[in-house]
PDB file of C-alpha atoms in Angstrom:
ATOM      1  CA  TRP I   1      67.476  88.056  61.459  1.00 48.00           C
ATOM      2  CA  PHE I   2      69.729  85.422  62.827  1.00 56.00           C
ATOM      3  CA  LEU I   3      72.973  87.553  62.603  1.00 59.00           C
ATOM      4  CA  PHE I   4      71.047  90.611  64.044  1.00 55.00           C
ATOM      5  CA  LEU I   5      69.905  88.476  66.968  1.00 55.00           C
ATOM      6  CA  VAL I   6      73.522  87.296  67.613  1.00 61.00           C
ATOM      7  CA  HIS I   7      74.691  90.913  67.668  1.00 58.00           C
ATOM      8  CA  VAL I   8      72.037  91.964  70.085  1.00 58.00           C
ATOM      9  CA  ILE I   9      72.579  89.174  72.448  1.00 60.00           C
ATOM     10  CA  MET I  10      76.346  89.540  72.451  1.00 60.00           C
ATOM     11  CA  THR I  11      76.430  93.378  72.928  1.00 60.00           C
ATOM     12  CA  VAL I  12      73.701  93.758  75.616  1.00 55.00           C
ATOM     13  CA  ASP I  13      75.142  91.977  78.550  1.00 57.00           C
ATOM     14  CA  THR I  14      73.754  93.306  81.800  1.00 42.00           C
ATOM     15  CA  ALA I  15      75.357  90.755  84.106  1.00 43.00           C
ATOM     16  CA  GLN I  16      77.764  91.720  86.841  1.00 47.00           C
ATOM     17  CA  ALA I  17      80.824  91.731  84.556  1.00 47.00           C
ATOM     18  CA  PRO I  18      81.373  94.490  82.066  1.00 47.00           C
ATOM     19  CA  PRO I  19      79.364  94.279  78.801  1.00 46.00           C
ATOM     20  CA  ALA I  20      80.930  92.281  75.997  1.00 44.00           C
ATOM     21  CA  LYS I  21      82.208  94.400  73.046  1.00 46.00           C
ATOM     22  CA  LYS I  22      80.912  94.125  69.699  1.00 46.00           C
ATOM     23  CA  SER I  23      82.803  91.209  67.947  1.00 41.00           C
ATOM     24  CA  LYS I  24      84.191  91.577  64.599  1.00 37.00           C
ATOM     25  CA  LEU I  25      82.591  88.230  63.786  1.00 34.00           C
ATOM     26  CA  ASP I  26      79.022  89.246  64.522  1.00 43.00           C
ATOM     27  CA  ASN I  27      78.585  89.155  60.679  1.00 39.00           C
ATOM     28  CA  GLY I  28      80.560  86.075  60.019  1.00 40.00           C
ATOM     29  CA  HIS I  29      84.206  86.486  58.755  1.00 41.00           C
ATOM     30  CA  GLU I  30      83.556  89.530  56.686  1.00 42.00           C
ATOM     31  CA  ASN I  31      85.528  91.877  58.844  1.00 54.00           C
ATOM     32  CA  GLY I  32      88.303  89.411  59.953  1.00 73.00           C
ATOM     33  CA  PHE I  33      88.916  87.327  63.081  1.00 83.00           C
ATOM     34  CA  PRO I  34      88.619  89.091  66.473  1.00 87.00           C
ATOM     35  CA  SER I  35      91.485  89.925  68.614  1.00 90.00           C
ATOM     36  CA  THR I  36      92.325  87.630  71.589  1.00 91.00           C
ATOM     37  CA  GLU I  37      90.867  90.214  73.883  1.00 91.00           C
ATOM     38  CA  GLN I  38      87.575  90.526  71.920  1.00 92.00           C
ATOM     39  CA  LEU I  39      87.306  86.723  71.653  1.00 94.00           C
ATOM     40  CA  LYS I  40      87.821  86.255  75.347  1.00 94.00           C
ATOM     41  CA  ASP I  41      85.314  89.027  76.062  1.00 94.00           C
ATOM     42  CA  ASP I  42      82.726  87.262  73.987  1.00 94.00           C
ATOM     43  CA  LEU I  43      83.339  83.927  75.485  1.00 95.00           C
ATOM     44  CA  ALA I  44      83.117  85.213  79.069  1.00 95.00           C
ATOM     45  CA  ALA I  45      79.899  86.981  78.051  1.00 95.00           C
ATOM     46  CA  ALA I  46      78.435  83.762  76.680  1.00 95.00           C
ATOM     47  CA  HIS I  47      78.930  82.089  80.073  1.00 95.00           C
ATOM     48  CA  ARG I  48      77.108  84.799  81.893  1.00 95.00           C
ATOM     49  CA  ILE I  49      74.338  84.969  79.408  1.00 94.00           C
ATOM     50  CA  LEU I  50      73.634  81.228  79.465  1.00 94.00           C
ATOM     51  CA  ALA I  51      73.754  81.280  83.267  1.00 93.00           C
ATOM     52  CA  ARG I  52      71.183  84.155  83.331  1.00 93.00           C
ATOM     53  CA  TRP I  53      68.949  81.896  81.068  1.00 93.00           C
ATOM     54  CA  GLY I  54      69.344  79.119  83.660  1.00 91.00           C
ATOM     55  CA  MET I  55      71.359  76.847  81.257  1.00 92.00           C
ATOM     56  CA  ASP I  56      74.383  76.351  83.423  1.00 89.00           C
ATOM     57  CA  GLU I  57      75.050  73.436  85.822  1.00 88.00           C
ATOM     58  CA  LEU I  58      77.192  74.490  88.835  1.00 90.00           C
ATOM     59  CA  ILE I  59      80.793  74.697  87.417  1.00 82.00           C
ATOM     60  CA  TRP I  60      80.274  71.917  84.773  1.00 82.00           C
ATOM     61  CA  ASN I  61      79.677  72.170  81.033  1.00 90.00           C
ATOM     62  CA  HIS I  62      81.786  74.197  78.749  1.00 93.00           C
ATOM     63  CA  ILE I  63      81.925  76.807  76.126  1.00 95.00           C
ATOM     64  CA  SER I  64      84.943  77.420  73.862  1.00 95.00           C
ATOM     65  CA  ALA I  65      86.238  79.418  70.978  1.00 95.00           C
ATOM     66  CA  ARG I  66      88.964  78.580  68.395  1.00 94.00           C
ATOM     67  CA  LYS I  67      91.983  80.847  68.927  1.00 93.00           C
ATOM     68  CA  ALA I  68      92.486  81.461  65.235  1.00 92.00           C
ATOM     69  CA  PRO I  69      91.235  80.114  61.916  1.00 92.00           C
ATOM     70  CA  GLY I  70      92.769  76.706  61.174  1.00 89.00           C
ATOM     71  CA  SER I  71      94.167  76.358  64.655  1.00 90.00           C
ATOM     72  CA  GLN I  72      93.420  73.441  66.812  1.00 90.00           C
ATOM     73  CA  ASP I  73      93.956  75.549  70.013  1.00 91.00           C
ATOM     74  CA  PHE I  74      91.065  77.124  71.820  1.00 93.00           C
ATOM     75  CA  TRP I  75      89.983  79.080  74.845  1.00 93.00           C
ATOM     76  CA  ILE I  76      87.606  77.236  77.078  1.00 93.00           C
ATOM     77  CA  THR I  77      85.768  77.198  80.439  1.00 92.00           C
ATOM     78  CA  PRO I  78      88.127  76.685  83.288  1.00 90.00           C
ATOM     79  CA  GLY I  79      85.787  74.233  85.181  1.00 86.00           C
ATOM     80  CA  ASP I  80      86.516  75.881  88.700  1.00 87.00           C
ATOM     81  CA  ARG I  81      83.898  78.592  88.969  1.00 91.00           C
ATOM     82  CA  PHE I  82      80.191  79.519  88.365  1.00 92.00           C
ATOM     83  CA  TRP I  83      79.380  80.826  84.931  1.00 90.00           C
ATOM     84  CA  LYS I  84      77.593  83.859  86.216  1.00 92.00           C
ATOM     85  CA  ARG I  85      80.960  85.078  87.610  1.00 92.00           C
ATOM     86  CA  MET I  86      83.043  84.329  84.467  1.00 93.00           C
ATOM     87  CA  LYS I  87      85.456  86.940  83.295  1.00 94.00           C
ATOM     88  CA  PRO I  88      87.919  86.942  80.354  1.00 93.00           C
ATOM     89  CA  GLU I  89      90.991  86.310  82.442  1.00 93.00           C
ATOM     90  CA  HIS I  90      89.329  83.197  83.830  1.00 91.00           C
ATOM     91  CA  LEU I  91      89.388  81.480  80.481  1.00 94.00           C
ATOM     92  CA  VAL I  92      92.034  78.755  79.896  1.00 92.00           C
ATOM     93  CA  CYS I  93      93.772  76.731  77.014  1.00 89.00           C
ATOM     94  CA  SER I  94      93.228  73.479  78.881  1.00 72.00           C
ATOM     95  CA  SER I  95      90.248  73.050  81.209  1.00 65.00           C
ATOM     96  CA  SER I  96      90.578  71.347  84.629  1.00 63.00           C
ATOM     97  CA  ASN I  97      87.526  69.308  83.479  1.00 69.00           C
ATOM     98  CA  GLU I  98      89.285  66.718  81.302  1.00 79.00           C
ATOM     99  CA  THR I  99      86.076  65.983  79.400  1.00 81.00           C
ATOM    100  CA  ALA I 100      86.058  69.454  78.055  1.00 85.00           C
ATOM    101  CA  ASP I 101      89.386  69.018  76.276  1.00 86.00           C
ATOM    102  CA  VAL I 102      88.252  65.677  74.817  1.00 88.00           C
ATOM    103  CA  LEU I 103      84.892  66.871  73.511  1.00 92.00           C
ATOM    104  CA  HIS I 104      85.950  70.239  72.086  1.00 92.00           C
ATOM    105  CA  GLY I 105      89.143  68.919  70.558  1.00 91.00           C
ATOM    106  CA  ALA I 106      86.919  66.507  68.641  1.00 93.00           C
ATOM    107  CA  PHE I 107      84.536  69.283  67.465  1.00 95.00           C
ATOM    108  CA  TYR I 108      87.325  71.410  66.090  1.00 95.00           C
ATOM    109  CA  GLN I 109      88.927  68.501  64.418  1.00 92.00           C
ATOM    110  CA  ALA I 110      85.609  67.639  62.726  1.00 94.00           C
ATOM    111  CA  ARG I 111      85.315  70.924  60.738  1.00 94.00           C
ATOM    112  CA  GLU I 112      87.477  73.906  60.223  1.00 93.00           C
ATOM    113  CA  ASP I 113      84.520  76.266  60.011  1.00 94.00           C
ATOM    114  CA  ILE I 114      83.470  75.518  63.571  1.00 96.00           C
ATOM    115  CA  MET I 115      84.754  78.515  65.352  1.00 95.00           C
ATOM    116  CA  ALA I 116      82.906  78.267  68.726  1.00 96.00           C
ATOM    117  CA  VAL I 117      81.099  75.554  70.706  1.00 96.00           C
ATOM    118  CA  VAL I 118      78.553  75.523  73.525  1.00 97.00           C
ATOM    119  CA  HIS I 119      78.114  72.141  75.460  1.00 96.00           C
ATOM    120  CA  CYS I 120      75.333  72.151  77.960  1.00 94.00           C
ATOM    121  CA  HIS I 121      73.130  69.882  79.938  1.00 95.00           C
ATOM    122  CA  ALA I 122      69.943  72.076  80.052  1.00 95.00           C
ATOM    123  CA  PRO I 123      67.161  69.826  81.471  1.00 96.00           C
ATOM    124  CA  ALA I 124      64.859  70.157  78.509  1.00 97.00           C
ATOM    125  CA  ILE I 125      67.732  69.343  76.064  1.00 97.00           C
ATOM    126  CA  GLU I 126      68.993  66.405  78.263  1.00 96.00           C
ATOM    127  CA  ALA I 127      65.439  64.980  78.414  1.00 97.00           C
ATOM    128  CA  VAL I 128      65.092  64.963  74.641  1.00 97.00           C
ATOM    129  CA  ALA I 129      68.505  63.485  74.300  1.00 97.00           C
ATOM    130  CA  CYS I 130      67.239  60.587  76.358  1.00 97.00           C
ATOM    131  CA  LEU I 131      64.271  59.901  74.031  1.00 96.00           C
ATOM    132  CA  GLU I 132      64.757  57.230  71.392  1.00 94.00           C
ATOM    133  CA  GLY I 133      63.356  59.526  68.623  1.00 94.00           C
ATOM    134  CA  GLY I 134      65.585  62.476  69.736  1.00 96.00           C
ATOM    135  CA  LEU I 135      64.535  65.969  68.481  1.00 96.00           C
ATOM    136  CA  GLN I 136      61.171  66.155  66.728  1.00 94.00           C
ATOM    137  CA  PHE I 137      60.566  68.925  64.281  1.00 94.00           C
ATOM    138  CA  ILE I 138      57.128  70.091  64.984  1.00 92.00           C
ATOM    139  CA  SER I 139      57.489  73.974  65.480  1.00 89.00           C
ATOM    140  CA  GLN I 140      58.858  77.012  63.858  1.00 87.00           C
ATOM    141  CA  THR I 141      61.395  77.190  66.633  1.00 88.00           C
ATOM    142  CA  SER I 142      63.065  73.940  65.612  1.00 92.00           C
ATOM    143  CA  ALA I 143      63.327  74.993  61.888  1.00 90.00           C
ATOM    144  CA  LEU I 144      66.796  76.476  62.380  1.00 90.00           C
ATOM    145  CA  LEU I 145      68.078  73.126  63.264  1.00 94.00           C
ATOM    146  CA  TYR I 146      66.237  70.973  60.480  1.00 93.00           C
ATOM    147  CA  ASN I 147      68.545  68.551  58.809  1.00 94.00           C
ATOM    148  CA  ARG I 148      71.395  69.851  60.795  1.00 94.00           C
ATOM    149  CA  VAL I 149      71.314  67.688  63.908  1.00 97.00           C
ATOM    150  CA  ALA I 150      73.694  64.828  64.387  1.00 97.00           C
ATOM    151  CA  TYR I 151      73.683  62.237  67.269  1.00 97.00           C
ATOM    152  CA  HIS I 152      76.387  60.578  69.369  1.00 96.00           C
ATOM    153  CA  ASP I 153      75.657  57.712  71.682  1.00 94.00           C
ATOM    154  CA  TRP I 154      76.789  58.050  75.290  1.00 91.00           C
ATOM    155  CA  GLU I 155      80.011  56.322  76.111  1.00 86.00           C
ATOM    156  CA  GLY I 156      80.122  57.262  79.736  1.00 76.00           C
ATOM    157  CA  LEU I 157      82.367  60.188  81.049  1.00 77.00           C
ATOM    158  CA  SER I 158      84.330  61.448  78.003  1.00 69.00           C
ATOM    159  CA  LEU I 159      87.817  60.923  79.443  1.00 67.00           C
ATOM    160  CA  ASP I 160      89.212  58.795  76.649  1.00 73.00           C
ATOM    161  CA  ARG I 161      90.565  60.685  73.766  1.00 79.00           C
ATOM    162  CA  ALA I 162      89.778  57.640  71.647  1.00 85.00           C
ATOM    163  CA  GLU I 163      86.167  58.721  71.653  1.00 90.00           C
ATOM    164  CA  GLY I 164      87.100  61.967  69.727  1.00 89.00           C
ATOM    165  CA  PRO I 165      87.237  60.502  66.257  1.00 93.00           C
ATOM    166  CA  ARG I 166      83.885  58.860  66.734  1.00 94.00           C
ATOM    167  CA  ILE I 167      82.357  62.142  67.750  1.00 95.00           C
ATOM    168  CA  ALA I 168      84.038  63.920  64.844  1.00 95.00           C
ATOM    169  CA  GLN I 169      82.702  61.320  62.441  1.00 95.00           C
ATOM    170  CA  GLN I 170      79.125  61.868  63.571  1.00 95.00           C
ATOM    171  CA  VAL I 171      79.419  65.698  63.092  1.00 96.00           C
ATOM    172  CA  GLN I 172      80.963  65.157  59.635  1.00 96.00           C
ATOM    173  CA  ALA I 173      78.234  62.774  58.595  1.00 95.00           C
ATOM    174  CA  VAL I 174      75.501  65.532  58.676  1.00 95.00           C
ATOM    175  CA  THR I 175      76.006  68.270  56.010  1.00 94.00           C
ATOM    176  CA  GLY I 176      76.009  71.673  57.660  1.00 93.00           C
ATOM    177  CA  CYS I 177      75.630  70.198  61.134  1.00 96.00           C
ATOM    178  CA  ASN I 178      75.134  72.839  63.654  1.00 96.00           C
ATOM    179  CA  THR I 179      73.981  70.726  66.566  1.00 97.00           C
ATOM    180  CA  LEU I 180      75.076  67.432  68.108  1.00 97.00           C
ATOM    181  CA  LEU I 181      72.593  65.721  70.487  1.00 97.00           C
ATOM    182  CA  MET I 182      74.670  63.523  72.855  1.00 94.00           C
ATOM    183  CA  ARG I 183      72.202  60.806  73.681  1.00 95.00           C
ATOM    184  CA  ASN I 184      71.519  60.474  77.503  1.00 95.00           C
ATOM    185  CA  HIS I 185      73.905  63.360  78.011  1.00 94.00           C
ATOM    186  CA  GLY I 186      73.334  66.797  76.509  1.00 95.00           C
ATOM    187  CA  SER I 187      74.230  68.849  73.539  1.00 96.00           C
ATOM    188  CA  ALA I 188      76.794  70.745  71.563  1.00 96.00           C
ATOM    189  CA  THR I 189      76.000  73.640  69.198  1.00 97.00           C
ATOM    190  CA  PHE I 190      78.514  74.906  66.641  1.00 97.00           C
ATOM    191  CA  GLY I 191      78.892  78.582  65.406  1.00 95.00           C
ATOM    192  CA  ARG I 192      81.034  80.714  63.249  1.00 94.00           C
ATOM    193  CA  THR I 193      81.154  82.990  66.227  1.00 94.00           C
ATOM    194  CA  VAL I 194      80.584  82.660  69.955  1.00 94.00           C
ATOM    195  CA  GLY I 195      77.310  84.418  69.535  1.00 93.00           C
ATOM    196  CA  GLU I 196      75.959  82.022  66.904  1.00 94.00           C
ATOM    197  CA  ALA I 197      76.721  79.032  69.137  1.00 95.00           C
ATOM    198  CA  VAL I 198      74.865  80.684  71.986  1.00 95.00           C
ATOM    199  CA  VAL I 199      71.850  81.545  69.896  1.00 94.00           C
ATOM    200  CA  LEU I 200      71.628  77.989  68.590  1.00 95.00           C
ATOM    201  CA  THR I 201      71.668  76.678  72.048  1.00 96.00           C
ATOM    202  CA  PHE I 202      68.819  78.971  72.982  1.00 95.00           C
ATOM    203  CA  TYR I 203      66.760  77.758  70.177  1.00 95.00           C
ATOM    204  CA  LEU I 204      67.632  74.099  70.598  1.00 97.00           C
ATOM    205  CA  ASN I 205      66.551  74.481  74.279  1.00 97.00           C
ATOM    206  CA  ARG I 206      63.347  76.120  73.196  1.00 96.00           C
ATOM    207  CA  ALA I 207      62.584  73.488  70.617  1.00 96.00           C
ATOM    208  CA  CYS I 208      63.200  70.822  73.172  1.00 97.00           C
ATOM    209  CA  GLU I 209      60.738  72.529  75.605  1.00 96.00           C
ATOM    210  CA  VAL I 210      58.051  72.822  73.017  1.00 95.00           C
ATOM    211  CA  GLN I 211      58.440  69.135  72.031  1.00 96.00           C
ATOM    212  CA  LEU I 212      58.208  68.026  75.727  1.00 96.00           C
ATOM    213  CA  ARG I 213      55.122  70.131  76.394  1.00 94.00           C
ATOM    214  CA  ALA I 214      53.459  69.011  73.254  1.00 94.00           C
ATOM    215  CA  ALA I 215      54.134  65.395  74.119  1.00 92.00           C
ATOM    216  CA  GLY I 216      52.600  65.897  77.551  1.00 91.00           C
ATOM    217  CA  SER I 217      49.440  67.134  75.927  1.00 90.00           C
ATOM    218  CA  THR I 218      46.426  64.797  75.459  1.00 85.00           C
ATOM    219  CA  LEU I 219      45.696  66.578  72.170  1.00 90.00           C
ATOM    220  CA  PRO I 220      46.886  65.501  68.676  1.00 90.00           C
ATOM    221  CA  VAL I 221      50.219  67.073  67.567  1.00 90.00           C
ATOM    222  CA  SER I 222      50.320  68.757  64.060  1.00 88.00           C
ATOM    223  CA  THR I 223      53.600  68.204  62.288  1.00 88.00           C
ATOM    224  CA  PRO I 224      54.530  70.448  59.373  1.00 84.00           C
ATOM    225  CA  SER I 225      55.583  68.872  56.130  1.00 84.00           C
ATOM    226  CA  THR I 226      59.200  68.148  55.188  1.00 86.00           C
ATOM    227  CA  LYS I 227      58.787  70.535  52.272  1.00 88.00           C
ATOM    228  CA  LEU I 228      57.768  73.268  54.659  1.00 83.00           C
ATOM    229  CA  PHE I 229      60.559  72.702  56.997  1.00 85.00           C
ATOM    230  CA  GLU I 230      63.026  72.740  54.058  1.00 84.00           C
ATOM    231  CA  HIS I 231      61.765  76.112  53.060  1.00 77.00           C
ATOM    232  CA  ALA I 232      61.807  77.525  56.577  1.00 78.00           C
ATOM    233  CA  ALA I 233      65.303  76.114  57.444  1.00 73.00           C
TER     234      ALA I 233
END
């Protein structure tokens, strides 16, 4: 169901720019790596989709995709325009937003299987990142992230490349990590494709919204067992 959802989201793009083509990576790496044109199409579409979901922040935050398996080079958000207007030709190899290069460089150094990254400051995600307990697994929506979330303490604006190895270490410390909650900051989700990273961000945001709404209730919160989450994950 997850891969099907990735395919649907990445092929049905009704924003102003032309629809993204079907990526060869919709089903993982079974059909090979996408062409540069396809990769940039998917990456531009990801910006427009997240903007449509209200998860952009002016010209800030960033989405990237590794140029090729094993490469440390990646296409990334330029940092000079609104996401809803992003087109393939706008994507760059080095962002005008210096923090983008520091963060994403660290993510791709952390694991070779990370092929795409979405970094965002959606309000619900940022709010949960500010909570001492972080993300709480209380709903079906959060199951996709169970035992796959790492944390990194805020070090201020990420302008120092010396922070990179510390970020990479946190990602490596969690087996199968697909999400990094950056305390008091935001999040990064990791996918084998651009579409996977986008869908993970959607579910992280939804899980955070559910948690905050449940916390705001005066009623007792039911928490599923660890065994049940391990089965659902």
